[in-house]
Short mmCIF file of C-alpha atoms in Angstrom, two decimals:
data_model
loop_
_atom_site.label_atom_id
_atom_site.label_comp_id
_atom_site.label_asym_id
_atom_site.label_seq_id
_atom_site.Cartn_x
_atom_site.Cartn_y
_atom_site.Cartn_z
CA UNK A 1 0.00 0.00 0.00
CA UNK A 2 1.15 3.53 -0.75
CA UNK A 3 2.42 5.51 2.20
CA UNK A 4 0.85 8.77 3.24
CA UNK A 5 2.28 11.94 4.76
CA UNK A 6 0.23 14.20 7.01
CA UNK A 7 1.13 17.18 9.21
CA UNK A 8 1.32 16.06 12.85
CA UNK A 9 -1.04 18.73 14.15
CA UNK A 10 -3.38 21.53 13.10
CA UNK A 11 -5.62 24.06 14.80
CA UNK A 12 -8.97 25.32 13.59
CA UNK A 13 -11.42 27.89 14.96
CA UNK A 14 -14.87 26.63 15.85
CA UNK A 15 -17.35 27.26 13.03
CA UNK A 16 -14.65 27.61 10.39
CA UNK A 17 -13.74 25.04 7.75
CA UNK A 18 -10.97 22.61 8.65
CA UNK A 19 -8.80 21.59 5.70
CA UNK A 20 -6.61 18.56 6.41
CA UNK A 21 -3.99 17.76 3.74
CA UNK A 22 -2.52 14.38 2.84
CA UNK A 23 0.27 13.51 0.43
CA UNK A 24 0.26 10.08 -1.24
CA UNK A 25 2.69 10.59 -4.12
CA UNK A 26 3.25 6.86 -4.73
CA UNK A 27 -0.42 5.96 -4.98
CA UNK A 28 -1.32 3.38 -7.63
CA UNK A 29 -4.20 3.59 -10.04
CA UNK A 30 -6.36 1.10 -8.14
CA UNK A 31 -5.73 2.46 -4.63
CA UNK A 32 -8.49 4.31 -2.83
CA UNK A 33 -7.99 7.17 -0.38
CA UNK A 34 -9.72 6.67 2.98
CA UNK A 35 -10.14 9.06 5.88
CA UNK A 36 -10.82 7.95 9.46
CA UNK A 37 -10.76 9.79 12.74
CA UNK A 38 -10.20 8.70 16.32
CA UNK A 39 -11.64 10.65 19.22
CA UNK A 40 -9.80 10.13 22.52
CA UNK A 41 -9.23 6.38 22.85
CA UNK A 42 -12.34 5.28 20.99
CA UNK A 43 -12.24 3.02 17.95
CA UNK A 44 -11.56 4.83 14.66
CA UNK A 45 -14.58 6.16 12.82
CA UNK A 46 -14.98 6.06 9.05
CA UNK A 47 -15.40 9.50 7.45
CA UNK A 48 -15.19 9.22 3.68
CA UNK A 49 -13.27 7.62 0.83
CA UNK A 50 -12.69 8.12 -2.89
CA UNK A 51 -10.74 6.97 -5.93
CA UNK A 52 -10.33 9.99 -8.21
CA UNK A 53 -13.50 12.05 -8.10
CA UNK A 54 -14.31 14.47 -5.33
CA UNK A 55 -16.70 13.04 -2.77
CA UNK A 56 -19.09 14.57 -0.26
CA UNK A 57 -21.21 13.08 2.49
CA UNK A 58 -22.93 14.34 5.61
CA UNK A 59 -19.67 14.51 7.53
CA UNK A 60 -17.10 15.92 5.12
CA UNK A 61 -15.83 16.51 1.60
CA UNK A 62 -12.84 14.83 0.00
CA UNK A 63 -10.90 16.67 -2.70
CA UNK A 64 -8.41 14.55 -4.68
CA UNK A 65 -5.99 16.27 -7.04
CA UNK A 66 -6.09 15.35 -10.71
CA UNK A 67 -2.76 13.49 -10.50
CA UNK A 68 -4.05 11.72 -7.33
CA UNK A 69 -0.84 12.45 -5.48
CA UNK A 70 -2.54 14.41 -2.73
CA UNK A 71 -5.93 14.97 -1.19
CA UNK A 72 -7.68 17.27 1.29
CA UNK A 73 -10.36 16.41 3.80
CA UNK A 74 -12.69 19.32 4.45
CA UNK A 75 -14.87 19.62 7.55
CA UNK A 76 -17.07 22.54 6.48
CA UNK A 77 -18.06 23.89 9.91
CA UNK A 78 -15.77 22.46 12.56
CA UNK A 79 -17.14 22.00 16.08
CA UNK A 80 -15.37 21.21 19.34
CA UNK A 81 -16.52 17.59 18.92
CA UNK A 82 -14.42 17.34 15.76
CA UNK A 83 -11.24 17.50 17.87
CA UNK A 84 -9.58 14.17 17.05
CA UNK A 85 -6.73 12.43 15.28
CA UNK A 86 -7.45 12.19 11.54
CA UNK A 87 -5.91 9.39 9.50
CA UNK A 88 -5.43 9.39 5.74
CA UNK A 89 -4.99 5.88 4.34
CA UNK A 90 -4.63 4.44 0.87
CA UNK A 91 -5.54 0.86 0.13
CA UNK A 92 -6.43 -1.44 -2.70
CA UNK A 93 -9.88 -2.79 -3.18
CA UNK A 94 -10.85 -6.37 -4.00
CA UNK A 95 -8.75 -8.36 -6.38
CA UNK A 96 -5.12 -8.01 -5.29
CA UNK A 97 -2.75 -9.42 -2.73
CA UNK A 98 -3.29 -6.32 -0.59
CA UNK A 99 -7.03 -6.89 -0.35
CA UNK A 100 -8.32 -6.12 3.09
CA UNK A 101 -5.26 -4.34 4.48
CA UNK A 102 -5.82 -0.96 6.07
CA UNK A 103 -2.47 0.43 7.22
CA UNK A 104 -2.59 3.48 9.50
CA UNK A 105 0.07 6.19 9.66
CA UNK A 106 0.56 8.70 12.48
CA UNK A 107 -2.32 10.95 11.44
CA UNK A 108 -3.02 14.64 12.10
CA UNK A 109 -4.19 15.82 15.50
CA UNK A 110 -6.86 18.46 14.84
CA UNK A 111 -7.60 20.81 17.71
CA UNK A 112 -10.78 22.83 17.27
CA UNK A 113 -10.67 25.93 19.46
CA UNK A 114 -13.56 28.11 20.70
CA UNK B 1 -27.61 -4.81 15.01
CA UNK B 2 -24.78 -4.58 17.54
CA UNK B 3 -21.95 -3.85 15.08
CA UNK B 4 -18.52 -5.04 16.26
CA UNK B 5 -18.42 -6.36 19.83
CA UNK B 6 -15.14 -6.84 21.68
CA UNK B 7 -14.75 -8.63 24.99
CA UNK B 8 -13.39 -8.11 27.54
CA UNK B 9 -13.09 -4.31 27.70
CA UNK B 10 -10.27 -4.46 30.26
CA UNK B 11 -7.85 -7.24 31.21
CA UNK B 12 -4.75 -7.57 33.38
CA UNK B 13 -2.48 -10.54 32.72
CA UNK B 14 0.67 -11.82 34.31
CA UNK B 15 3.72 -12.40 32.16
CA UNK B 16 3.53 -15.83 30.56
CA UNK B 17 -0.23 -16.22 30.81
CA UNK B 18 -2.31 -16.86 27.72
CA UNK B 19 -5.70 -15.46 26.83
CA UNK B 20 -8.11 -14.90 23.98
CA UNK B 21 -9.57 -11.56 22.99
CA UNK B 22 -12.98 -11.99 21.46
CA UNK B 23 -14.39 -10.13 18.46
CA UNK B 24 -17.83 -10.70 16.97
CA UNK B 25 -19.77 -8.88 14.26
CA UNK B 26 -23.36 -9.31 13.15
CA UNK B 27 -23.17 -7.49 9.81
CA UNK B 28 -22.14 -10.52 7.69
CA UNK B 29 -18.85 -8.79 6.84
CA UNK B 30 -16.28 -10.86 4.97
CA UNK B 31 -13.28 -8.89 6.21
CA UNK B 32 -12.11 -8.75 9.83
CA UNK B 33 -8.88 -7.55 11.36
CA UNK B 34 -7.04 -6.90 14.62
CA UNK B 35 -5.00 -3.80 15.45
CA UNK B 36 -3.00 -2.71 18.46
CA UNK B 37 -2.46 0.87 19.53
CA UNK B 38 0.30 1.85 21.93
CA UNK B 39 0.18 5.19 23.79
CA UNK B 40 0.64 8.16 21.45
CA UNK B 41 0.93 5.91 18.42
CA UNK B 42 -1.17 5.03 15.41
CA UNK B 43 -2.83 1.67 14.90
CA UNK B 44 -0.73 -1.26 13.75
CA UNK B 45 -2.23 -4.24 11.93
CA UNK B 46 -1.68 -7.61 13.67
CA UNK B 47 -3.67 -10.12 11.61
CA UNK B 48 -6.56 -9.99 9.19
CA UNK B 49 -9.02 -12.30 7.46
CA UNK B 50 -10.88 -11.95 4.16
CA UNK B 51 -13.33 -14.75 4.94
CA UNK B 52 -13.98 -17.86 7.01
CA UNK B 53 -10.97 -20.15 6.93
CA UNK B 54 -8.64 -17.47 5.48
CA UNK B 55 -6.22 -15.47 7.61
CA UNK B 56 -3.02 -13.56 6.95
CA UNK B 57 -0.37 -11.64 8.87
CA UNK B 58 -0.24 -7.90 9.21
CA UNK B 59 2.60 -5.62 10.35
CA UNK B 60 3.15 -7.01 13.87
CA UNK B 61 1.96 -10.67 14.03
CA UNK B 62 4.57 -12.14 16.40
CA UNK B 63 3.15 -13.45 19.66
CA UNK B 64 -0.42 -13.61 18.37
CA UNK B 65 -2.53 -16.30 16.73
CA UNK B 66 -5.86 -16.02 14.95
CA UNK B 67 -8.40 -18.32 13.34
CA UNK B 68 -11.65 -17.68 11.48
CA UNK B 69 -13.99 -20.64 11.71
CA UNK B 70 -17.16 -18.57 11.19
CA UNK B 71 -17.98 -15.33 9.40
CA UNK B 72 -19.08 -13.73 12.68
CA UNK B 73 -16.11 -14.38 14.97
CA UNK B 74 -12.40 -13.55 14.80
CA UNK B 75 -10.64 -14.29 18.12
CA UNK B 76 -7.09 -13.11 18.85
CA UNK B 77 -4.96 -15.38 21.02
CA UNK B 78 -1.97 -14.27 23.04
CA UNK B 79 0.16 -17.36 23.46
CA UNK B 80 2.47 -16.20 26.29
CA UNK B 81 1.80 -12.64 27.34
CA UNK B 82 4.73 -10.22 27.62
CA UNK B 83 4.82 -6.64 28.99
CA UNK B 84 5.48 -5.44 25.43
CA UNK B 85 1.96 -6.58 24.56
CA UNK B 86 0.45 -4.02 26.90
CA UNK B 87 -1.73 -2.04 24.53
CA UNK B 88 -5.25 -1.24 23.38
CA UNK B 89 -6.54 -3.78 20.89
CA UNK B 90 -9.14 -2.92 18.25
CA UNK B 91 -11.09 -5.27 16.04
CA UNK B 92 -12.55 -4.05 12.73
CA UNK B 93 -14.81 -5.52 10.06
CA UNK B 94 -16.12 -4.54 6.64
CA UNK B 95 -17.56 -5.81 3.43
CA UNK B 96 -14.91 -6.57 0.83
CA UNK B 97 -14.59 -4.11 -0.81
CA UNK B 98 -15.71 -1.81 2.04
CA UNK B 99 -18.23 0.22 0.10
CA UNK B 100 -19.82 3.37 1.47
CA UNK B 101 -19.66 2.36 5.13
CA UNK B 102 -15.94 1.70 5.30
CA UNK B 103 -14.61 -0.32 8.19
CA UNK B 104 -16.49 -0.62 11.50
CA UNK B 105 -14.30 -0.69 14.60
CA UNK B 106 -15.07 -2.09 18.01
CA UNK B 107 -14.62 -0.07 21.20
CA UNK B 108 -11.36 -1.78 22.10
CA UNK B 109 -9.85 -4.07 24.74
CA UNK B 110 -7.37 -2.45 27.11
CA UNK B 111 -4.76 -5.04 28.06
CA UNK B 112 -2.08 -4.66 30.70
CA UNK B 113 0.61 -7.31 31.13
CA UNK B 114 2.50 -7.15 34.43
#
């Protein structure tokens, strides 16, 4: 699986958009970009994923560059409850020897401030 | 629909003891996996399974055994506990490929080996 690079920490003001970057310059054509977050010591929570098109759901938006070498997770109106560690992960879907592996990096600690 | 259930939530073992961490899911997911998370660190993959009867090693498999006799259950066995295995253990499951819901994580088992 391709490795990802994220900044170790970021701050965001409550009510503002939080933009979390992720570099995955060695991503392959069949690797998806996943975002998870972990609040305190809870189990990670799925946020969103995508292959090459931008994606949006009720939690966030995912913007993937045209060359797929980087992506940005956008939380449109950050709240204090969004304070968490955010993980960007790339993995292959069904049909390869890497099927099923989800390898976490160190993630970005997002601190939302009042 | 209980999701992913891990038991026990807390456990203290003496060095050399063996035990089994239980993980069960009721979503008919093909894929299940075990992670450990040490303080201040990201999650590291121990073992994973893409279906009943099929298991494979992750990043840190030494000292752990797994088996997958049913779709629902994926127990993790510590053969001879060591202090280095003190950690929080998370179980996760998903469809393969994960689809829109991604991976579902359990709430974790906090293990201390003394």
